[in-house]
Coordinates of C-alpha atoms in Angstrom, one line a residue:
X1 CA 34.1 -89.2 5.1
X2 CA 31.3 -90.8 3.6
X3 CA 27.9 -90.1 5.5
X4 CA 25.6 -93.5 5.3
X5 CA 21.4 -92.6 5.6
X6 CA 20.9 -94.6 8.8
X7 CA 17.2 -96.1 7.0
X8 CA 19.8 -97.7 4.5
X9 CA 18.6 -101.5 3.5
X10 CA 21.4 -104.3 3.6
X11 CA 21.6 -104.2 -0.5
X12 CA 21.7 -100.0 -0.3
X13 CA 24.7 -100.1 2.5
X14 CA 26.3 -102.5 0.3
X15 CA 25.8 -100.0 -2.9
X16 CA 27.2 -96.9 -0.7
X17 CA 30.5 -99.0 0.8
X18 CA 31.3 -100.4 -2.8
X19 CA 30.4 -97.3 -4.6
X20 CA 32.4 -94.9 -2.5
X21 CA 35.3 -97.7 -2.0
X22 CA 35.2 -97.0 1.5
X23 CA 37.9 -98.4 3.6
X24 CA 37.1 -98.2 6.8
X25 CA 33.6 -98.2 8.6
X26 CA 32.4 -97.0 11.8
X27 CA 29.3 -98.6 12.9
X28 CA 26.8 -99.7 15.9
X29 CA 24.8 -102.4 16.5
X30 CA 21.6 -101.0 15.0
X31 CA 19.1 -98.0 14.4
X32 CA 15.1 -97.5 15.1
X33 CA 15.0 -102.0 14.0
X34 CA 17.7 -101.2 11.6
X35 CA 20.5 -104.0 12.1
X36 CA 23.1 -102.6 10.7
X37 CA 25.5 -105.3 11.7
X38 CA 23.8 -107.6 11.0
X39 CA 23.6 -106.4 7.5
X40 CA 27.1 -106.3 7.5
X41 CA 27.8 -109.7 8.7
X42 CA 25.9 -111.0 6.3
X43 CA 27.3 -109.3 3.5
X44 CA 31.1 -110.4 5.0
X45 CA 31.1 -113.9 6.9
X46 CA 34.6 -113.5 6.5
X47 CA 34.1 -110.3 9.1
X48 CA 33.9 -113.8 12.0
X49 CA 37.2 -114.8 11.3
X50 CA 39.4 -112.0 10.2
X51 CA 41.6 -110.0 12.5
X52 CA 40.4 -106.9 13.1
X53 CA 42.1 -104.0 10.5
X54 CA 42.5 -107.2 8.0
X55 CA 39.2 -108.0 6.7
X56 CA 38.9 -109.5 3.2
X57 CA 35.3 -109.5 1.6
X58 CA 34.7 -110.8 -1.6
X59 CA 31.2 -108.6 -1.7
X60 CA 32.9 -105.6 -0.4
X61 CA 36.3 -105.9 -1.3
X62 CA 37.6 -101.9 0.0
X63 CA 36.4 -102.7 3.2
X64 CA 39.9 -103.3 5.4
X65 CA 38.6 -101.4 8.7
X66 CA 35.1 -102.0 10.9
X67 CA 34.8 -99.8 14.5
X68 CA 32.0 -100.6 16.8
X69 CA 30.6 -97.8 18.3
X70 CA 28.7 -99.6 20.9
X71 CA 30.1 -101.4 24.1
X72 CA 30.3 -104.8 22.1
X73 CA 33.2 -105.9 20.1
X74 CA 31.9 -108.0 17.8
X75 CA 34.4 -110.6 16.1
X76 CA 36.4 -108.9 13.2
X77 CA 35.7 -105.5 14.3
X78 CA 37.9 -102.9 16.7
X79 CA 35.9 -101.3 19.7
X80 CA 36.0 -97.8 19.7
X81 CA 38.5 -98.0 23.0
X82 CA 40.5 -100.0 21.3
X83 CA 40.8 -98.0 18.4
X84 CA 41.4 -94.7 20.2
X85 CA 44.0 -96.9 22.3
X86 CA 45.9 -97.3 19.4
X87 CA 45.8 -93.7 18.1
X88 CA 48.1 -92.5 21.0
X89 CA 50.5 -94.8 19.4
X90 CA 50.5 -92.7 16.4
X91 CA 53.9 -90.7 15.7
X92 CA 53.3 -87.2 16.0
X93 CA 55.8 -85.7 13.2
X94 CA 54.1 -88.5 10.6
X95 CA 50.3 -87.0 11.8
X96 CA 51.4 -83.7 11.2
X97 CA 53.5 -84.4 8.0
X98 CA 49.8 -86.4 6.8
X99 CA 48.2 -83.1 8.0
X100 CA 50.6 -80.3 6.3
X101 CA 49.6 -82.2 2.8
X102 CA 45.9 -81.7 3.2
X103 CA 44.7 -78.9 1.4
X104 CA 41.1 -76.7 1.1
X105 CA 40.4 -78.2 -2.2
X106 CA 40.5 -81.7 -0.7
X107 CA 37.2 -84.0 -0.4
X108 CA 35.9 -83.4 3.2
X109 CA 32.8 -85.3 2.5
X110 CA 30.7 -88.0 0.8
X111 CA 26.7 -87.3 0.5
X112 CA 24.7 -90.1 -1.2
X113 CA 21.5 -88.2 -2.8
X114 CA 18.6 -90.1 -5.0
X115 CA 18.0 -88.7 -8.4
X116 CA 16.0 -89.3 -11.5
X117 CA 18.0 -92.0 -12.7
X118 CA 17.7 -94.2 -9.9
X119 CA 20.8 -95.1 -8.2
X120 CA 22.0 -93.0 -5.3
X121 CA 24.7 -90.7 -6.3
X122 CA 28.1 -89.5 -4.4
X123 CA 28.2 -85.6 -4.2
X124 CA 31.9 -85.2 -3.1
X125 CA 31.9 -81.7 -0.8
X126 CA 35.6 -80.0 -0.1
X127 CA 36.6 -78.6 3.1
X128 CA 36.9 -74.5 1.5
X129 CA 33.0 -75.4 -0.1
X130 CA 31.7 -76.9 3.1
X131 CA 33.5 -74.6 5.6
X132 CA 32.9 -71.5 3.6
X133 CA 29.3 -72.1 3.6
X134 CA 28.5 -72.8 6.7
X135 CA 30.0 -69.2 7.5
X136 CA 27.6 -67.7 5.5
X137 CA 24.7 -69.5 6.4
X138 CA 25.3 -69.3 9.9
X139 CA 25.7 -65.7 9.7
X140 CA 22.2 -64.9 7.8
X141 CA 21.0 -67.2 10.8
X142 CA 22.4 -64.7 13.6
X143 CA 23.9 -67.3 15.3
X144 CA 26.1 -66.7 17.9
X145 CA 27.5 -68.3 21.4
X146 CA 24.7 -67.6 23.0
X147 CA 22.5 -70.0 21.2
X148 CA 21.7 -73.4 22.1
X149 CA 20.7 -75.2 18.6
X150 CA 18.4 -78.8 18.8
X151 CA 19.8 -80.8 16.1
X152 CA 17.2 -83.3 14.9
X153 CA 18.4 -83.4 11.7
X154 CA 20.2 -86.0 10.5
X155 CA 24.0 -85.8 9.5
X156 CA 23.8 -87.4 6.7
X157 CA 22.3 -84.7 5.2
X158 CA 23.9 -81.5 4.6
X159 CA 21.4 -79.3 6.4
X160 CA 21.7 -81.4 9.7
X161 CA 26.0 -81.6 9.5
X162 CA 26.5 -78.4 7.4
X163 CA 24.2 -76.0 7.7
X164 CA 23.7 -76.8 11.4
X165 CA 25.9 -78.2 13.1
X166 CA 29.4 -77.1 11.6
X167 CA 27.3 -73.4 11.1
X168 CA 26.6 -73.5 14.7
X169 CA 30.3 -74.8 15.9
X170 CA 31.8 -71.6 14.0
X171 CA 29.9 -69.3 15.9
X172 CA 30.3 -70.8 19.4
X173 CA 26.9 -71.9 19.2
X174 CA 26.1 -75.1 20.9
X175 CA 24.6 -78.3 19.7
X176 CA 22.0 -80.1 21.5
X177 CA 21.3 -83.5 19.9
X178 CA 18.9 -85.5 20.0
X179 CA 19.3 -88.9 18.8
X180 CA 16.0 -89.2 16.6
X181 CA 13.4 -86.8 16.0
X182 CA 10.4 -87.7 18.7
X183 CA 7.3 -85.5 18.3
X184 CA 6.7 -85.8 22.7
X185 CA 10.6 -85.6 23.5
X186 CA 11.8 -82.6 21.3
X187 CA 9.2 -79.8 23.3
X188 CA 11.0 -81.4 26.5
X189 CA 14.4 -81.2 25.1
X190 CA 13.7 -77.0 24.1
X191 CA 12.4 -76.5 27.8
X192 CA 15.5 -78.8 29.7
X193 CA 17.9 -77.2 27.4
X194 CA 16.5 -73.9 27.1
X195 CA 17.0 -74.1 23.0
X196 CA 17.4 -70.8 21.2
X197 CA 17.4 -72.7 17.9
X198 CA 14.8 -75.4 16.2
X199 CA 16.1 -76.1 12.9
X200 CA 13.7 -79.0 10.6
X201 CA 11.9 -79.8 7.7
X202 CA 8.2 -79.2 7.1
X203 CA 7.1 -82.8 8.5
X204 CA 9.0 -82.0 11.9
X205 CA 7.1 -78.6 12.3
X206 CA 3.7 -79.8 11.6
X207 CA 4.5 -82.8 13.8
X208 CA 5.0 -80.6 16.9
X209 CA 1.9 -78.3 16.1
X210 CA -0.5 -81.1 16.0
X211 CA 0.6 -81.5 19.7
X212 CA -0.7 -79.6 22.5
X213 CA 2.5 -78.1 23.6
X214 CA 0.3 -75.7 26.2
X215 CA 2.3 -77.6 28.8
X216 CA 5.6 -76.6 28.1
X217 CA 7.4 -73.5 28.2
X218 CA 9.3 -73.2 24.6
X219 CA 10.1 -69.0 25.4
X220 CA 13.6 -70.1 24.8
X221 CA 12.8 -70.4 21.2
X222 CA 14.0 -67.3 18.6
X223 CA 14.9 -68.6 15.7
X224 CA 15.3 -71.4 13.3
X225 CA 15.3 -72.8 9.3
X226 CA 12.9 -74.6 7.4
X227 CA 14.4 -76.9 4.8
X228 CA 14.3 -80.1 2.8
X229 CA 11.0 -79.1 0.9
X230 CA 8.2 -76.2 0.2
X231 CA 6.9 -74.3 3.3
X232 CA 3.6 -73.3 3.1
X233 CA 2.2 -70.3 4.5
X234 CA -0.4 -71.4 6.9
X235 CA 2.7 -74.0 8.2
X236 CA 5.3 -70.6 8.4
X237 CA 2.0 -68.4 10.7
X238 CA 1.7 -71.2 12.9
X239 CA 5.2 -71.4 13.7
X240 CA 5.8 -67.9 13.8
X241 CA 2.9 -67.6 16.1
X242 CA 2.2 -71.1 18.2
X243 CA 6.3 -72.0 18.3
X244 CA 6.9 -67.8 18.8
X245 CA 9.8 -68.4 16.1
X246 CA 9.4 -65.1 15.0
X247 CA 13.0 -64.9 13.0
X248 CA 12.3 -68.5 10.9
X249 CA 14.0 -68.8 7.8
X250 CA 13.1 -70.7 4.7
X251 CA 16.6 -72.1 3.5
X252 CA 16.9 -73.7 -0.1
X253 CA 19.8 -75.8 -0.9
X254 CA 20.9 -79.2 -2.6
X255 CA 23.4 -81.7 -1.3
X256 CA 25.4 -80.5 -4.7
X257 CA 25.4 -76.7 -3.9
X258 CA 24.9 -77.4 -0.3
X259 CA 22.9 -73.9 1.1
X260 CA 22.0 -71.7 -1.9
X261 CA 19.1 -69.2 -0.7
X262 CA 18.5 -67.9 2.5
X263 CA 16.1 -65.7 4.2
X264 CA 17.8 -63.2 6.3
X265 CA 16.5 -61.4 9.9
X266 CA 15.9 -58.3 8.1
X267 CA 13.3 -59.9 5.8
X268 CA 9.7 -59.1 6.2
X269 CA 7.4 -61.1 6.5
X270 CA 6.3 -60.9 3.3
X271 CA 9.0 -62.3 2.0
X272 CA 9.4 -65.2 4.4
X273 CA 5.9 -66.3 3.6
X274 CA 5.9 -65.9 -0.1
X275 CA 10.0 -66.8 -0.9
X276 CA 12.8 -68.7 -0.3
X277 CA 15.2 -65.8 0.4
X278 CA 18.0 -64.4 -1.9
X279 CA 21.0 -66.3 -2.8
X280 CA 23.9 -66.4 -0.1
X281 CA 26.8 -64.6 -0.3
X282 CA 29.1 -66.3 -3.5
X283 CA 26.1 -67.2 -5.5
X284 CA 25.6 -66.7 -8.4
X285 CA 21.9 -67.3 -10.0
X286 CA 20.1 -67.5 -13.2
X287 CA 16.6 -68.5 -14.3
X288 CA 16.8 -70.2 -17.7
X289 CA 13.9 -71.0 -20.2
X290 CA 12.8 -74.8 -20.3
X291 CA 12.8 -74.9 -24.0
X292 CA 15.5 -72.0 -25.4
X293 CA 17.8 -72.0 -22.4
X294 CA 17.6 -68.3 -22.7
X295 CA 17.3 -66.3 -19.1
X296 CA 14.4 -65.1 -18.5
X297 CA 12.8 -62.1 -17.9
X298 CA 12.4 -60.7 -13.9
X299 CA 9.2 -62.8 -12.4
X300 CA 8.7 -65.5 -15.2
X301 CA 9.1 -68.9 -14.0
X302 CA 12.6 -71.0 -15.6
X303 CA 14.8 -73.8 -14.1
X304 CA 16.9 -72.4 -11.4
X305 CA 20.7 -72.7 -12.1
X306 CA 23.5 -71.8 -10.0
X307 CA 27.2 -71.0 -9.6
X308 CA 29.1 -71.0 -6.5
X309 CA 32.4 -71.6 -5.0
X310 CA 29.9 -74.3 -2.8
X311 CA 29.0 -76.4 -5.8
X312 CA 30.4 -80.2 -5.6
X313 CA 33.6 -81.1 -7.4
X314 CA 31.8 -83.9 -9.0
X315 CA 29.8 -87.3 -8.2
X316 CA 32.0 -90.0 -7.2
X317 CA 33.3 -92.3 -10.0
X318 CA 30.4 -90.8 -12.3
X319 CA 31.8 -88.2 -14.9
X320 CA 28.5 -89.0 -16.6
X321 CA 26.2 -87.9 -14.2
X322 CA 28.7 -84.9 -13.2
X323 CA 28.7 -83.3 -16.8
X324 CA 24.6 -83.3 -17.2
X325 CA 24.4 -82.0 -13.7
X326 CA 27.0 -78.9 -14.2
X327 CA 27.7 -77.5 -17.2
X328 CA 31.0 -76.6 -19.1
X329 CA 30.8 -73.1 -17.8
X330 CA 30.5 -74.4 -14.4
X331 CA 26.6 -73.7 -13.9
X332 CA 24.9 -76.3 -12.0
X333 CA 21.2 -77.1 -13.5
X334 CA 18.8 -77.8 -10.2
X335 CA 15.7 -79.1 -11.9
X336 CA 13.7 -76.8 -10.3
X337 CA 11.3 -74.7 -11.6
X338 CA 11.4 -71.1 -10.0
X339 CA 11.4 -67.3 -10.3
X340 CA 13.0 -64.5 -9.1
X341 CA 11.6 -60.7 -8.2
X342 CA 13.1 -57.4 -8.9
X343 CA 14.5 -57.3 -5.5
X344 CA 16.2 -60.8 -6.1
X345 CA 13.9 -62.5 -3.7
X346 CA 13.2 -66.8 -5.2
X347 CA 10.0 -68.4 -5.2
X348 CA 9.8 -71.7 -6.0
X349 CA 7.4 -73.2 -8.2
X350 CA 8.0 -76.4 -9.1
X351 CA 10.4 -78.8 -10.0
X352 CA 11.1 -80.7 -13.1
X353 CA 13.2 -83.6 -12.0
X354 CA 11.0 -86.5 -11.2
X355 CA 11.8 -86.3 -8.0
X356 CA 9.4 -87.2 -4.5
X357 CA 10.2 -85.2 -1.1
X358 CA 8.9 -87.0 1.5
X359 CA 9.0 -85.8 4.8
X360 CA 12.3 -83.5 3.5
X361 CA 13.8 -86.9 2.1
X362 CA 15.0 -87.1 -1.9
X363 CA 13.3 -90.4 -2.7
X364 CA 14.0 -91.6 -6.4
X365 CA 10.7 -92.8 -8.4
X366 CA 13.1 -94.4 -10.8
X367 CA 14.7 -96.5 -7.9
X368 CA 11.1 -97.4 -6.4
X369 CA 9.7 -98.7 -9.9
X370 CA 13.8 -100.9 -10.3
X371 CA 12.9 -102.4 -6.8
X372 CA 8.9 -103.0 -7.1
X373 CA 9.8 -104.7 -10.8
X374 CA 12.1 -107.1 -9.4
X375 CA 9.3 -108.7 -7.5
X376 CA 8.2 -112.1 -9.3
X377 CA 4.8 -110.7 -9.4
X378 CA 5.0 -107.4 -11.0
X379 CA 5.2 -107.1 -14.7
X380 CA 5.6 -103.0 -14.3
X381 CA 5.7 -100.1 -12.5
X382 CA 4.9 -96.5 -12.3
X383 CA 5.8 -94.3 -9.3
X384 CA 4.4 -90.5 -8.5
X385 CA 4.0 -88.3 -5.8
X386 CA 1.0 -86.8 -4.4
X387 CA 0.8 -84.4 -2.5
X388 CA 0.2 -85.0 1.4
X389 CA -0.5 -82.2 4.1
X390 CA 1.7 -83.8 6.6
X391 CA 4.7 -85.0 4.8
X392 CA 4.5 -82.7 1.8
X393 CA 4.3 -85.6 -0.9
X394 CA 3.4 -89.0 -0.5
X395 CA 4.0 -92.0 -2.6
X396 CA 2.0 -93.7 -4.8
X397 CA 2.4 -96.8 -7.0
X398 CA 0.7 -98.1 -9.8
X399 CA 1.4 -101.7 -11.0
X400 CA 0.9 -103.6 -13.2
X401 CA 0.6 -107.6 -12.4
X402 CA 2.1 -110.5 -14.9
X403 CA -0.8 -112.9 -16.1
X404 CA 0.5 -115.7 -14.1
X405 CA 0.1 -113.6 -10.7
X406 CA -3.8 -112.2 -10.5
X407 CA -4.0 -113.1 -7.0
X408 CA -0.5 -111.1 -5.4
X409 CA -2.1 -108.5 -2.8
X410 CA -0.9 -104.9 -1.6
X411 CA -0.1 -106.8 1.9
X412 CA 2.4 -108.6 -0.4
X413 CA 4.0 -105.8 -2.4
X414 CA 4.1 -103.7 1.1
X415 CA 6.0 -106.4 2.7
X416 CA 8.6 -106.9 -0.5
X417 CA 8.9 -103.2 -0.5
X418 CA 10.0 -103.1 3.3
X419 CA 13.0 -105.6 2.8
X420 CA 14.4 -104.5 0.1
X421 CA 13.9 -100.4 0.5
X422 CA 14.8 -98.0 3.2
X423 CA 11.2 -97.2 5.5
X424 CA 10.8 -93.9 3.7
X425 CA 10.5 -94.7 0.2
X426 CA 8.1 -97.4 0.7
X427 CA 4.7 -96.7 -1.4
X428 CA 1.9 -95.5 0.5
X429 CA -0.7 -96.0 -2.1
X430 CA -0.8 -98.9 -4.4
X431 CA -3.1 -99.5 -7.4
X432 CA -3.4 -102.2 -9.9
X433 CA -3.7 -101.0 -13.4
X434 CA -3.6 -103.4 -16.6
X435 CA -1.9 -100.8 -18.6
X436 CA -0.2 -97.1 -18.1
X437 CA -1.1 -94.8 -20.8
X438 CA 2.3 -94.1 -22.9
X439 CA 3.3 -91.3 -25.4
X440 CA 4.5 -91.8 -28.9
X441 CA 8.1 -92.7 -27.8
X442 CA 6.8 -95.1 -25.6
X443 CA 7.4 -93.2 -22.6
X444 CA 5.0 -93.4 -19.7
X445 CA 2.5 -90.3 -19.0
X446 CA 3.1 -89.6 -15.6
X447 CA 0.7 -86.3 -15.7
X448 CA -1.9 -88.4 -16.7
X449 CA -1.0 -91.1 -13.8
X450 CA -0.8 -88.0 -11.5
X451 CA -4.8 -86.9 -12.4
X452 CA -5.7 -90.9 -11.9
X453 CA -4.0 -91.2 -8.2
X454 CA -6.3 -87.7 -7.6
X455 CA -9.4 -89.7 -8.8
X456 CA -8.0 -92.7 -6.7
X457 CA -7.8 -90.2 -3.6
X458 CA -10.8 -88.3 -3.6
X459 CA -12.6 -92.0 -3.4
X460 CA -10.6 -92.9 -0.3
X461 CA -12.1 -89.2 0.8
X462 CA -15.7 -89.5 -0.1

């Protein structure tokens, strides 16, 4: 199953469907403006005239199958009661011949995740990785089937579908979800629903607290995660003591290693303001030295690498990207910089993939700066992030116009940017430069970019 990020443009739905030669696609009518079929139909007119189960594409040649999810059943396509019509006609000794063949070690799932190099990559997940983690997490979490979880996550992330929802499943929890994270609706949904669990990312936290929730009764409330980028500690006090999540847990992972550090109910709350947790259960850590690769000693700050039975078999159709990510002794290399206490507690401190987290979304600079340079306009590009007290980093652009195009405005760029990017990886901050400064291999500074956009910021402030 390959999980599709619902802000995905028509060209980045066409990159995941070819990329993952996916066969078969469930999908509605559209998303918060999003047309997704219409994206689709215009990548495959032949969708209008082919028999549904039959399509031919010439952009997306995999593609045999398209469900509609809604009501509608658009030409081309099956509805979802048709297609469920047709399952009862299956053979029951061929399902459960199909079935006996499937093994742990099989793909389970597909998750698309930006990185450094641009393009989206495919981290394929097994059923034994996927299932086994979830058991773990779940169980540092407490959860059990008295708890009512409100899943605003999304799943197609692995903390919303792994680390939530199938966590939660396992231990008879149930899921309460909400179809789109709604700073007014969620305190109504924890009240109706009497939620024992709030699981988000930093953004969704300090969303609710700029609200006065006074108003409604969130007792329910007793525990929860905090993922997809750095908690700080003022954030972690307010929610502790305004949301009364007393057992909140800061939960590290990647969508290649899934959940890899966890804080546990027993921790104090020391350690929850000041760390990420220890590793979970069947991973293995170790903190290497940026420039020898040697581990470090206890407490100095090194890149993070890790070794689990959790770690992806590979990225999809990229061997390349595979072998720098995961070494031949089977250690994956995050990119981040942390370090790790005598009692095995991680802090993070940094990270050394040029990576953005915006609002707990991966957002590529490399990808940005490919998009923004294909505008007629725009000679180069330079993308950062800076950091932003709501969404944890925000991002900022600096460009660089071609001779012929002096008069091309940030209204401009904005609006190229919004066609042809998903909503959260368009540029907050644009700023016309004539040149970026470059080192001796010709390589852009970006630490000098990053003191410039501060300069840039603190005149937006004054």
């Amino acid at each position: 199953m390959v999980c599709i990020n619902t802000s995905s443009t028509k060209s980045e739905l066409s990159y995941v469907l070819n990329q993952s030669e996916s066969t078969f696609l469930f999908i509605t009518k559209g998303f918060k403006g999003n047309p997704f079929m219409e994206h689709l139909q215009s990548l495959c007119p032949e969708l209008k005239s082919a028999e549904p189960g039959c399509l031919s594409s010439k952009e997306l040649p995999k593609l045999k199958t398209v469900v509609s999810l809604d009501n509608t059943q658009f030409p081309g396509t099956f509805s979802l009661g048709a297609m469920l019509k047709l399952g009862k006609k299956i053979n029951t000794e061929e399902l459960a011949q199909i079935q006996n063949q499937v093994t742990s070690k099989d793909p389970l799932n597909i998750f698309y995740t930006s990185g450094t190099t641009g393009k989206a990559k495919g981290a394929v997940l097994n059923h034994f990785s996927t299932v086994n983690n979830a058991i773990t997490s779940g169980e540092r979490m407490e959860y059990d089937p008295e708890d009512r979880i409100l899943l605003c996550l999304p799943l197609f992330h692995v903390i919303g579908f792994v680390l939530s929802t199938i966590s939660g499943l396992l231990y008879g929890s149930a899921i309460v979800i909400a179809e789109r994270f709604e700073t007014k609706k969620v305190p109504e949904l924890i009240m109706e629903e009497s939620c024992t669990v709030f699981n988000g990312v930093p953004t969704m936290f300090n969303f609710l607290l700029n609200n006065d929730l006074s108003i409604f009764d969130l007792s329910s409330l007793r525990k929860g995660f905090i993922a997809g980028s750095c908690c700080s500690e003022d954030l972690l006090m307010k929610i502790i003591e305004e949301l009364g999540i007393e057992n909140i847990a800061n939960l590290y992972g990647q969508t290649e290693a899934i959940g890899i550090t966890q804080m546990a109910a027993e921790d104090v709350l020391y350690h929850r303001l000041h760390s990420i947790g220890k590793p979970l259960p069947g991973v293995e850590i170790k903190v290497l030295d940026f420039s020898t690769g040697e581990e470090v000693i206890c407490g100095e700050k090194g890149e993070l690498c890790v070794k689990s039975v959790y770690i992806m078999d590979e990225y999809y159709k990229n061997m390349e990207a595979t072998n720098r990510a995961i070494d031949k002794d089977g250690w994956l290399h995050t990119g981040d910089i942390v370090s790790c206490d005598s009692e095995g507690y991680i802090t993070i401190k940094g990270r050394i993939k040029e990576l953005i987290i915006r609002g707990g979304e991966n957002v590529s600079t490399v990808e940005i700066e490919n998009v923004l340079k294909r505008h007629r306009g725009i000679m180069d590009a330079a993308v950062i992030g800076v950091p932003d007290e709501l969404l944890g980093e925000e991002i900022f652009a600096f460009i660089i116009k071609k001779p012929n195009a002096e008069a091309l405005e940030k209204e401009v760029i904005l609006d190229f940017a919004h066609k042809n990017m998903a909503k959260y990886k368009v540029p907050k901050y644009i700023v016309f430069v004539n040149s970026f400064p470059v080192s001796s291999s010709g390589k852009v500074r970006k630490s000098i970019l990053r003191e410039q956009a501060k300069k840039e910021l603190e005149k937006v402030l004054i």
